[in-house]
Coordinates of C-alpha atoms and ligand atoms in Angstrom, one line a residue:
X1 CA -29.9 4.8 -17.4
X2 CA -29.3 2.9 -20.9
X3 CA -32.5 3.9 -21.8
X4 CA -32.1 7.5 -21.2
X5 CA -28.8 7.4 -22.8
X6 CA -30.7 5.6 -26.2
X7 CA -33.4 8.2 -26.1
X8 CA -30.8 10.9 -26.0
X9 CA -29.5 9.1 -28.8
X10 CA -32.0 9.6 -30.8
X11 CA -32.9 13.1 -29.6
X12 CA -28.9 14.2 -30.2
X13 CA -29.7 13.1 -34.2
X14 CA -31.8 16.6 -34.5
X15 CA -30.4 18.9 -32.1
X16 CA -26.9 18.4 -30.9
X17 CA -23.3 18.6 -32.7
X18 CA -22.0 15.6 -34.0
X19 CA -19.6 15.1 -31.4
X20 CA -22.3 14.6 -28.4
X21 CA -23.5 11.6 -31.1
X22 CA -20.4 9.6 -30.2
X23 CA -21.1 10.6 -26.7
X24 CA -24.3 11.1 -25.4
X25 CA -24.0 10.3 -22.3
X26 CA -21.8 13.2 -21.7
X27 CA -25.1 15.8 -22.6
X28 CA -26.7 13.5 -19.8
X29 CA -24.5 14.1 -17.5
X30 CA -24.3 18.1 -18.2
X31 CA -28.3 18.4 -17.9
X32 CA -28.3 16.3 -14.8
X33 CA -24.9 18.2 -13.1
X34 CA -27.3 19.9 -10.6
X35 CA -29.7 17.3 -9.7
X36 CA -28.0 14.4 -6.9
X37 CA -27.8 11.1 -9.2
X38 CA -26.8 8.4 -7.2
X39 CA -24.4 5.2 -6.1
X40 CA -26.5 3.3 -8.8
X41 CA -26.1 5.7 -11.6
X42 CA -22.5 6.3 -11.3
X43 CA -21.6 2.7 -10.9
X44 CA -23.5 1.8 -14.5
X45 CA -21.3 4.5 -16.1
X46 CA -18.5 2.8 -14.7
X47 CA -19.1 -0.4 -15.8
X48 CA -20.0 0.8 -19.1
X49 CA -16.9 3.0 -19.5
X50 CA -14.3 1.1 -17.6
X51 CA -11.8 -2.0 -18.0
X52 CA -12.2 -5.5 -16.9
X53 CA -9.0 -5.1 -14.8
X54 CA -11.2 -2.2 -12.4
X55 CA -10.7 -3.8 -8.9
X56 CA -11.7 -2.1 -5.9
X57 CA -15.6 -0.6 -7.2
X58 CA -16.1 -4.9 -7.3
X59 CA -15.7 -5.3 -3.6
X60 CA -16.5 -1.6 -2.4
X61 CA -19.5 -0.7 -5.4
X62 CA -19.8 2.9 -4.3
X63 CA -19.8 6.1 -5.6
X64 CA -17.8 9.0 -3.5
X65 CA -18.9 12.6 -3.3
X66 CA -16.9 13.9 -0.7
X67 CA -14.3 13.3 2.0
X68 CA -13.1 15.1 5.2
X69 CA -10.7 13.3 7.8
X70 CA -11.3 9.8 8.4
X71 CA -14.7 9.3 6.6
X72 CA -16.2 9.2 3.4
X73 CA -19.4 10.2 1.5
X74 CA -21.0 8.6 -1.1
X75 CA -23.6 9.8 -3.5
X76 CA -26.7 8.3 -1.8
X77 CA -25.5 10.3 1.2
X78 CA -24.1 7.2 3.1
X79 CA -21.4 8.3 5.4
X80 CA -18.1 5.6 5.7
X81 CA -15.3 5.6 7.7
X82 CA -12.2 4.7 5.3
X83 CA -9.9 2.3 6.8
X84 CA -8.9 2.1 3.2
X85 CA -7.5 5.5 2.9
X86 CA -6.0 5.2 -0.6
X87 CA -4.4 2.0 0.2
X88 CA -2.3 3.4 3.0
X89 CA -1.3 6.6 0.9
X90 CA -3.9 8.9 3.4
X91 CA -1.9 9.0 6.4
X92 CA -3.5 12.4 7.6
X93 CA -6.9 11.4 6.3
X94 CA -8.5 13.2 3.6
X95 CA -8.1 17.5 3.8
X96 CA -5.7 17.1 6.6
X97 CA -5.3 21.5 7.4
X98 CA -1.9 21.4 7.6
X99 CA -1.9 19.5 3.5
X100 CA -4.9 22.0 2.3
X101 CA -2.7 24.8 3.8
X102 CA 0.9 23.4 2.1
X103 CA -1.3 22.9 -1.3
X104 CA -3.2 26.6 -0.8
X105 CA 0.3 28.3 -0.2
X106 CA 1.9 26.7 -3.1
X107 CA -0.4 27.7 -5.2
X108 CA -1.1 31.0 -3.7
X109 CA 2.8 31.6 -4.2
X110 CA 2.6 30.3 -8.0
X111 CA 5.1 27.3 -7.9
X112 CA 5.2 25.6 -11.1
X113 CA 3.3 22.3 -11.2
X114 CA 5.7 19.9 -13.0
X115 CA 9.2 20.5 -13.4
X116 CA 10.7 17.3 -14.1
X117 CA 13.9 16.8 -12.0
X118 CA 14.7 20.4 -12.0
X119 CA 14.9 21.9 -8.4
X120 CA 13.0 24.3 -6.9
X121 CA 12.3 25.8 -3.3
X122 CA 9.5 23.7 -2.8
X123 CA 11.5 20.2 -3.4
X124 CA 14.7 21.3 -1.9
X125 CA 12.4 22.2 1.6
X126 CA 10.7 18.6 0.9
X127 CA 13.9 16.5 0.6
X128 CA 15.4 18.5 3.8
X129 CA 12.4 17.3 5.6
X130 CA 12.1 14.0 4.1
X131 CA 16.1 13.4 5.2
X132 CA 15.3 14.8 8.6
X133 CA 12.5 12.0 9.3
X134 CA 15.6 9.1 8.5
X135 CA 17.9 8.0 10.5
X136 CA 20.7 10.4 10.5
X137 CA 23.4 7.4 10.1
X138 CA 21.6 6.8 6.5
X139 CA 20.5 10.1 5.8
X140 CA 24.2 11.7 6.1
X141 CA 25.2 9.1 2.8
X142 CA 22.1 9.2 1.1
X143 CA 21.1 10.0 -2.2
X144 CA 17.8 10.4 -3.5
X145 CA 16.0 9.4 -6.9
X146 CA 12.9 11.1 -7.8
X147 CA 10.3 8.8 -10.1
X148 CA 7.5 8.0 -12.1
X149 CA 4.4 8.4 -9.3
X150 CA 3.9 5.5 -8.4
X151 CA 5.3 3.0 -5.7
X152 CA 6.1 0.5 -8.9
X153 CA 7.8 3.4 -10.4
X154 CA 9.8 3.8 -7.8
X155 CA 10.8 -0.3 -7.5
X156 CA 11.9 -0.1 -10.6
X157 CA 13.6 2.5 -10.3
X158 CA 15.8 1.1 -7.2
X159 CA 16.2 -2.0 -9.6
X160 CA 18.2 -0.5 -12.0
X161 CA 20.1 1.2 -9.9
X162 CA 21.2 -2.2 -8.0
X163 CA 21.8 -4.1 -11.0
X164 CA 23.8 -1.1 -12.4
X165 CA 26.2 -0.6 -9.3
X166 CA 26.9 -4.5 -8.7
X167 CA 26.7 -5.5 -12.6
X168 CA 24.6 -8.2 -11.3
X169 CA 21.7 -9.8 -12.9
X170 CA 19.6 -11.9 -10.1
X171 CA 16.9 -10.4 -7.5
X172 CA 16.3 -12.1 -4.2
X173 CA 12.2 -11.5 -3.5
X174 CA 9.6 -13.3 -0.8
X175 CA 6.6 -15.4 -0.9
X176 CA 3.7 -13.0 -0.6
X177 CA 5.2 -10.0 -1.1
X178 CA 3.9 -7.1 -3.2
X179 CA 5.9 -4.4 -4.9
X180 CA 3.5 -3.4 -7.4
X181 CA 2.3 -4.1 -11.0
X182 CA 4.5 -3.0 -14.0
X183 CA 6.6 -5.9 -15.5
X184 CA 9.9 -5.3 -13.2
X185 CA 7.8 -5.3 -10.0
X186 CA 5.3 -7.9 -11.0
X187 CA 8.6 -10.1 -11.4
X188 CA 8.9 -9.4 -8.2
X189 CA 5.3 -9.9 -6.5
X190 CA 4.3 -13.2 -4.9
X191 CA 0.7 -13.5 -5.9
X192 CA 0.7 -15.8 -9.1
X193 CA -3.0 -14.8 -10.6
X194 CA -1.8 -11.7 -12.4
X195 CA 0.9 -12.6 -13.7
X196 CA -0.5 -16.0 -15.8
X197 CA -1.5 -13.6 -18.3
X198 CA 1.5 -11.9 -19.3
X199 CA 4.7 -13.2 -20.1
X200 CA 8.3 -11.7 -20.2
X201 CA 8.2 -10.4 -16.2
X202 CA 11.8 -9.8 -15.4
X203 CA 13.8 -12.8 -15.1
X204 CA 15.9 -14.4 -12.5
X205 CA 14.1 -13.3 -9.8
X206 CA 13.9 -16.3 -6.7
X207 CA 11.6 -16.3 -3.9
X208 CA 12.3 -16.8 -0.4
X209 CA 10.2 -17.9 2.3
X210 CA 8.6 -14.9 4.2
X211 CA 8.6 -15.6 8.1
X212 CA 5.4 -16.3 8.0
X213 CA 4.5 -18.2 11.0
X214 CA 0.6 -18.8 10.8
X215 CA 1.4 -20.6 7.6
X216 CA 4.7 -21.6 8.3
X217 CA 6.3 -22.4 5.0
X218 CA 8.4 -25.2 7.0
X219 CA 5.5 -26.7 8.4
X220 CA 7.2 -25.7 12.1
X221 CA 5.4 -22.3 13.6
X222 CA 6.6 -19.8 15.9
X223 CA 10.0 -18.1 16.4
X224 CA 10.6 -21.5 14.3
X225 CA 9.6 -20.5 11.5
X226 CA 12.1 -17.4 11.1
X227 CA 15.1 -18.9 11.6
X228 CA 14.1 -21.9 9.8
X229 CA 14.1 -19.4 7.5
X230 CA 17.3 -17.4 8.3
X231 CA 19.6 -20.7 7.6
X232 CA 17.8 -21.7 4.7
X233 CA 18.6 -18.3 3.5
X234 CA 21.8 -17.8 4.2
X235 CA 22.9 -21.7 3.4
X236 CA 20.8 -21.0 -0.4
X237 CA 23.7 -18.4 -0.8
X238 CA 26.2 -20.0 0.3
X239 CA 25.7 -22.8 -1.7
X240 CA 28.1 -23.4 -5.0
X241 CA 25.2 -25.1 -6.2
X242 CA 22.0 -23.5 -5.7
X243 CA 21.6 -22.3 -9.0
X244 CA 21.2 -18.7 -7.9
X245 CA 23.9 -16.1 -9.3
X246 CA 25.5 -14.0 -6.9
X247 CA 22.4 -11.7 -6.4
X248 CA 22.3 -7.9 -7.1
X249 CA 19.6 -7.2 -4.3
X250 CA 17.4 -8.4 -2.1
X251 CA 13.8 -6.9 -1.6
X252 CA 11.6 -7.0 1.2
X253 CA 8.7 -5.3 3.0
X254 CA 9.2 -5.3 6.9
X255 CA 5.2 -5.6 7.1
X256 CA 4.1 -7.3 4.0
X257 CA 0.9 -5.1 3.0
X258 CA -0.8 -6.9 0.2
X259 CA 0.4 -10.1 1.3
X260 CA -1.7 -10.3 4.4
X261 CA -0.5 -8.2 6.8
X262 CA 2.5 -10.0 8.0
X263 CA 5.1 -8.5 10.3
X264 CA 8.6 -9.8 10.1
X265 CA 10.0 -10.5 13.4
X266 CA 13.0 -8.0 14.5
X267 CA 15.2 -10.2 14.8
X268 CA 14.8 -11.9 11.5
X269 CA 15.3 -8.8 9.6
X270 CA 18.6 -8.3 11.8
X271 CA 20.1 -11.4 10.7
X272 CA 18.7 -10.7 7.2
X273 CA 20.8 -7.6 7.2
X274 CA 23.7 -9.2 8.6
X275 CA 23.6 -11.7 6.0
X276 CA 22.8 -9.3 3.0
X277 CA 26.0 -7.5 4.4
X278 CA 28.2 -10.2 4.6
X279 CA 27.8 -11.6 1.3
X280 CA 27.6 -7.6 -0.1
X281 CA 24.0 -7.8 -1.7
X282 CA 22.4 -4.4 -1.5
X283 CA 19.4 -4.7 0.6
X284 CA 16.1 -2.9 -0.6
X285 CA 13.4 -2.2 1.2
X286 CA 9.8 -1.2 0.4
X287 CA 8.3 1.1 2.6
X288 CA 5.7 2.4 0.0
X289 CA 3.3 0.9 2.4
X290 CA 4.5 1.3 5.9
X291 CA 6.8 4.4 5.5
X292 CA 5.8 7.7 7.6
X293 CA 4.9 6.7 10.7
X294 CA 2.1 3.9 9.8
X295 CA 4.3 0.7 11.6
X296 CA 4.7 2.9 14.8
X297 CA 7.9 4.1 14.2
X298 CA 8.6 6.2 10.8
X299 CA 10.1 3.9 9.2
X300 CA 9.1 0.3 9.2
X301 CA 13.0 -0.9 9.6
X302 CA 13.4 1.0 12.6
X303 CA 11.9 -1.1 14.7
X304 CA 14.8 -3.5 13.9
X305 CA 17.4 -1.2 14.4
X306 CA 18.5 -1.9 10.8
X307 CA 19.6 0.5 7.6
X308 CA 18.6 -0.5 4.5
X309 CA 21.2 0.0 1.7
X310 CA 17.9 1.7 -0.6
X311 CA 14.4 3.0 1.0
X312 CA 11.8 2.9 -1.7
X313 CA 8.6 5.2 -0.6
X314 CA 5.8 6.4 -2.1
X315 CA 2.1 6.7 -0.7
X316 CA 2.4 8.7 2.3
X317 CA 5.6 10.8 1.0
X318 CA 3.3 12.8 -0.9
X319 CA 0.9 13.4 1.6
X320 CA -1.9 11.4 -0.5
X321 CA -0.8 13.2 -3.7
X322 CA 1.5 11.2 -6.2
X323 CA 5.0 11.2 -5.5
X324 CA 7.6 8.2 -5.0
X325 CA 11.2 8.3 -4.3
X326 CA 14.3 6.0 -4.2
X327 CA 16.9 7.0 -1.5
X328 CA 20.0 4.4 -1.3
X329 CA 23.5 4.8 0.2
X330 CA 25.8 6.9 -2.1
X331 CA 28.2 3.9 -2.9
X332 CA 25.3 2.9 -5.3
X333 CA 25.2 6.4 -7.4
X334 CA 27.0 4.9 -10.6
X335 CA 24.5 5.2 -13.0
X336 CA 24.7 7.2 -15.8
X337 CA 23.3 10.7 -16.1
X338 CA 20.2 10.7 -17.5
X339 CA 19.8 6.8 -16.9
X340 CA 16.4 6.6 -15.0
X341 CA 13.6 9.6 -16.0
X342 CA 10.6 10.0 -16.7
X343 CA 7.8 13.2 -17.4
X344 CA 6.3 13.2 -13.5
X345 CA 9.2 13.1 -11.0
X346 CA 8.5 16.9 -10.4
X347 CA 5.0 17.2 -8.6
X348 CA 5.4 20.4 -7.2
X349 CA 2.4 19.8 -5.0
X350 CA 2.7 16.6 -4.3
X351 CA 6.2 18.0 -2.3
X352 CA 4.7 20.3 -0.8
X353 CA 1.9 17.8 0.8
X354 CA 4.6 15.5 1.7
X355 CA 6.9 17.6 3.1
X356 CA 4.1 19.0 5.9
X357 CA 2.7 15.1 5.8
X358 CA 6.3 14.7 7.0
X359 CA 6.6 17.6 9.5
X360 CA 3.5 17.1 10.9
X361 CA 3.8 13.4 11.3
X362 CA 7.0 14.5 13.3
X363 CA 5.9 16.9 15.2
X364 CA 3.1 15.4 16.9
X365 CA 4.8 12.3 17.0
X366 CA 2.1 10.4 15.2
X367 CA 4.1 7.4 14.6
X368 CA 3.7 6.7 18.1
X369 CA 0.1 7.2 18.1
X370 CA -0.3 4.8 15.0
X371 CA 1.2 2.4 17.8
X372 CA -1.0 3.5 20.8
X373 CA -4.2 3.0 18.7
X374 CA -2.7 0.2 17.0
X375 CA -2.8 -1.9 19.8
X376 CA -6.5 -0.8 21.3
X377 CA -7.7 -2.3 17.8
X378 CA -5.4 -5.0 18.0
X379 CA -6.5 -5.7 22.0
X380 CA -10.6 -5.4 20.3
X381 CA -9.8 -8.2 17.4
X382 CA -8.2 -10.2 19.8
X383 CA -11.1 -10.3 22.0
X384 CA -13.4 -11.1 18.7
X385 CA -11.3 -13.6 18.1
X386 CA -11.9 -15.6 21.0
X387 CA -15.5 -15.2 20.5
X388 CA -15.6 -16.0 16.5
X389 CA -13.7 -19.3 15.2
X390 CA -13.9 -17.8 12.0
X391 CA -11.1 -15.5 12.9
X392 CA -7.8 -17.4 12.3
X393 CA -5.6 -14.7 12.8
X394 CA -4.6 -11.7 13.9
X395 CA -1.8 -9.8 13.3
X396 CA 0.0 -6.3 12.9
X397 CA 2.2 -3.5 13.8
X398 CA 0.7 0.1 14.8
X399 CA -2.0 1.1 12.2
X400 CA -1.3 -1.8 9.9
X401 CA -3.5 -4.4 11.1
X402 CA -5.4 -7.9 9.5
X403 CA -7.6 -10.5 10.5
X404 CA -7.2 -13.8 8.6
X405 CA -10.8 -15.2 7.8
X406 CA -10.5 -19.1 7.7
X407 CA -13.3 -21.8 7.5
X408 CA -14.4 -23.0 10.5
X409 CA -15.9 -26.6 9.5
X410 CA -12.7 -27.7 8.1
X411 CA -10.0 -29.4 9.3
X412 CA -7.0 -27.1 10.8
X413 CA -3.5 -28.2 9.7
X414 CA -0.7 -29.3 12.2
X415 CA 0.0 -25.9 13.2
X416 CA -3.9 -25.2 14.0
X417 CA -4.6 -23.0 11.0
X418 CA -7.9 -24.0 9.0
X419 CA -7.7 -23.2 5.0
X420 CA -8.4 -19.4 3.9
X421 CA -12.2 -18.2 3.9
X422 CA -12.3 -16.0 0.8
X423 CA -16.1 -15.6 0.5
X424 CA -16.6 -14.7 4.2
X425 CA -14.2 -12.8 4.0
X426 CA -15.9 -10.7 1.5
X427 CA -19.5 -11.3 3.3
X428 CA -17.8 -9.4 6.0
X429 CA -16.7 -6.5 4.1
X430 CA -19.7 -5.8 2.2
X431 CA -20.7 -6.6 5.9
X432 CA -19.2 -3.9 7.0
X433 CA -19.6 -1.5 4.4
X434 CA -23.0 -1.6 4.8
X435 CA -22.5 -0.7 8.4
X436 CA -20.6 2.3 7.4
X437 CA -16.9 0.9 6.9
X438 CA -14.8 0.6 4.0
X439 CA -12.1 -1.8 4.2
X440 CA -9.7 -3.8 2.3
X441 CA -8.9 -7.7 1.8
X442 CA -5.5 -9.1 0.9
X443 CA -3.3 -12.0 1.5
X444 CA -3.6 -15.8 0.3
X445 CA -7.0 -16.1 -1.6
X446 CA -8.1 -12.4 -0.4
X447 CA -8.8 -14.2 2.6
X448 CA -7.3 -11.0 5.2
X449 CA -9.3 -8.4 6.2
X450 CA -7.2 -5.1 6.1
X451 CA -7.2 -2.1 8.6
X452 CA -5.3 0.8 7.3
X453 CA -6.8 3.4 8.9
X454 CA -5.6 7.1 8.6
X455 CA -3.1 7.8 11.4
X456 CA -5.2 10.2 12.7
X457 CA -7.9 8.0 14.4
X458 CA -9.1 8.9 17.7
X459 CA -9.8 6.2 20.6
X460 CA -13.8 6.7 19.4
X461 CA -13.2 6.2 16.3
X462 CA -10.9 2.9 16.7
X463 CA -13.7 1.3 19.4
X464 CA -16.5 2.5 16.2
X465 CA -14.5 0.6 14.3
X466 CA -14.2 -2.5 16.2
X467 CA -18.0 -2.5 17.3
X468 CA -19.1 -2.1 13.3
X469 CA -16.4 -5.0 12.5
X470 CA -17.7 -7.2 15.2
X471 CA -21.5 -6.9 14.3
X472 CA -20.3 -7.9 10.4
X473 CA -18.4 -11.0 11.5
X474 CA -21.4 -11.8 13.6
X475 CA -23.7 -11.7 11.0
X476 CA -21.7 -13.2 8.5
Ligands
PLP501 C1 4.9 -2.5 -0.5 C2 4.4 -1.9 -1.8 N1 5.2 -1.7 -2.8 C3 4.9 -1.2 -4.0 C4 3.5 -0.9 -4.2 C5 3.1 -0.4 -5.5 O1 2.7 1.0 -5.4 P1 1.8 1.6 -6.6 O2 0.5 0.9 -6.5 O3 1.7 3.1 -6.2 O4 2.5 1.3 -7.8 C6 2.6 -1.1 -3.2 C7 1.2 -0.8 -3.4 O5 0.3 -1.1 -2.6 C8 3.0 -1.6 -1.9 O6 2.2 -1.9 -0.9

């Protein structure tokens, strides 16, 4: 391809306008548009066009053409099913009807595309339906943020907010969580590699220890391992001396995502709530991953019987289209007018997506098929598991699901766990994207294979999916 694009070069000298000199490749591309160019071609523009910090095209180097429900097609004509599914945010898959439809009728009816945070039909129908899908108890004193796209955007957001209503400096955060990359969130994220790189994160922001019980941060396993973790919790705020101001919020995910696909136990989070209660510390949590029906319940913190004091969402909300809001109990409203904005909090579309994302989700009660499905994959990688001793782990709630790849040959530790297997953990997924599966890693050293399949997966399609991931870990 460099060689076409040098002898277009040369040719562009003679016959083309100066700008197509600066950017041949672009007069490639528009003589080629009707001939089918390939995985190959597409993925040398990209390295030649893209930055170092691309992440996803390194494990999964394929081009995609087209999508429809759960699969994927790429442009050597490979079909994939996509257990990826935008990182969670493809709840209905990709061209769900009822989003196409939502999307057609907006635009049919001429809504406007971007309003900013002025209302309209279209986001006043969305945040009924979004309130609908909460608990009523929070939904009757909630109030709700609209921000940047993003799931950072929107953990930023809820982090000015907290620090705003309790004049409070300090964040409480976990080992291994993940709330995203901009400087406030990266604070707040567990993995250490990107943040070497760049200094000035937010400050005064401590980690707790995740109950985490493969691992078990306190070396003791089990239901051990969370309430080792409650009372070191609740003594490290107690404590005069801890060197922790009085917090102004603790964050957590219920099912760590990024971090490797690790549930918290119900009844940690209930004592985590009763402790964030006593002491007043508002508790956020982050639901950009698990929100809408992914956990088996619509709401991740529901399976605890808990209320968060602020929900962050994103992903899902939008039904795949970008959209994240903040919703939080009304006794935290004191900011000032105008003190969180931003261009894209109006994504007219985006609203409309989520809102029959939402309904639909609702309706056919696909939270608890998430949880049905869920545990035929989860009863599958059990059964590999026994078979394989390169599958540490298992573990997951509803269609959030990973399998922690460890290395066999060495020694376990005195909970039984052997060390993280990062490069067979990415033999498997090329593995299995070459058996027609695209799938994600996370956790400590990328070590966790991730399921994240859209939520509407059929039995078939969950036994496919087991069968392709069984023949990869074989071969690997
Ligand atoms: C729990 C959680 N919070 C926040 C984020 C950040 O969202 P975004 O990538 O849209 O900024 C993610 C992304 O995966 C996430 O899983």
């Amino acid at each position: 391809m460099r060689q076409e694009v040098a002898e277009l070069k040369t040719e562009s000298l003679s016959s083309e306008p100066p700008t197509d000199e600066i950017f041949p490749a672009a007069r490639l591309k528009r003589r080629r548009q009707n001939e089918a160019l390939g995985n190959a071609y597409y993925l040398d523009r990209q390295i030649g066009f893209e930055s170092n910090a691309r992440s996803y095209p390194r494990k999964l180097p394929i081009a995609i053409r087209r999508a429809e429900g759960i699969h994927v097609e790429d442009t050597d004509g490979r079909r994939y099913i996509d257990c990826l599914a935008g990182a969670g945010a493809l709840t209905l898959g990709h061209y769900h009807p009822v989003v196409v439809e939502a999307v057609q009728r907006a635009v049919a009816d001429g809504v406007p595309w971007q309003t900013l945070d002025l209302t309209t039909p279209v986001k006043d129908a969305f945040v009924e339906e979004l309130f609908e899908s909460l608990p009523q108890e929070f939904a009757r004193s909630a109030r709700i943020q609209f921000c940047g796209p993003s799931g950072a955007d929107a953990v930023e957001a809820a982090l000015k907010l907290v620090k705003t209503a309790t004049g409070r400096r300090s964040i409480l955060a976990f080992h291994g969580a993940y709330h995203g990359m901009t400087h406030g969130a990266l604070g707040l994220t567990g993995e250490t590699a990107p943040k070497l790189a760049v200094g000035g994160l937010m400050p005064e922001v401590h980690f707790l220890p995740y109950p985490y019980a493969y691992r078990c941060p306190f070396n003791l396993g089990g239901e051990a391992t969370w309430r080792a973790s409650v009372a070191y919790i609740e003594r490290l705020l107690d404590d005069t001396n801890s060197g922790i101001a009085p917090p102004a919020a603790m964050i957590l995910e219920a099912v760590q995502g990024e971090g490797g696909v690790i549930p918290a136990p119900d009844a940690w989070l209930r004592e985590i709530r009763r402790i964030t209660s006593e002491r007043e510390i508002p508790l956020i949590v982050d639901e950009v991953q698990t929100g809408v029906g992914r956990t088996g319940a619509m709401y991740a913190f529901e399976h605890a019987g808990i209320l968060p004091d602020v929900l962050v969402l994103s992903k899902a909300v939008g039904g795949g289209l970008p959209l994240s809001v903040a919703v939080y109990h009304e006794s935290l409203d004191r900011w000032e007018p105008g003190a969180h904005a931003g261009t894209f909090r109006g994504n007219q579309l985006a609203m409309a997506a989520g809102a029959a994302t939402l309904r639909f989700v609702k309706e056919q009660t696909l939270d608890r098929h998430a949880d049905a499905m869920g545990e035929r994959l989860m009863a599958h990688l059990l059964r590999i598991q026994r078979e394989s001793p390169h599958v540490g782990d298992v573990r997951g709630r509803g269609l959030m699901i990973g399998v922690e790849i460890v290395d066999k040959q060495a020694e376990p530790d005195r909970l039984g766990a052997r060390p993280p297997c990062r490069e067979l953990a990415r033999r498997i997924q090329t593995g299995c994207l070459d058996r027609g599966l695209m799938l994600e890693l996370g956790g400590r050293q990328g070590s966790v294979v991730r399921f994240l399949p859209p939520l509407i997966v059929t039995e078939d399609d969950i036994d496919c999916i087991a069968a392709i991931f069984e023949d990869a870990v074989r071969a690997a």
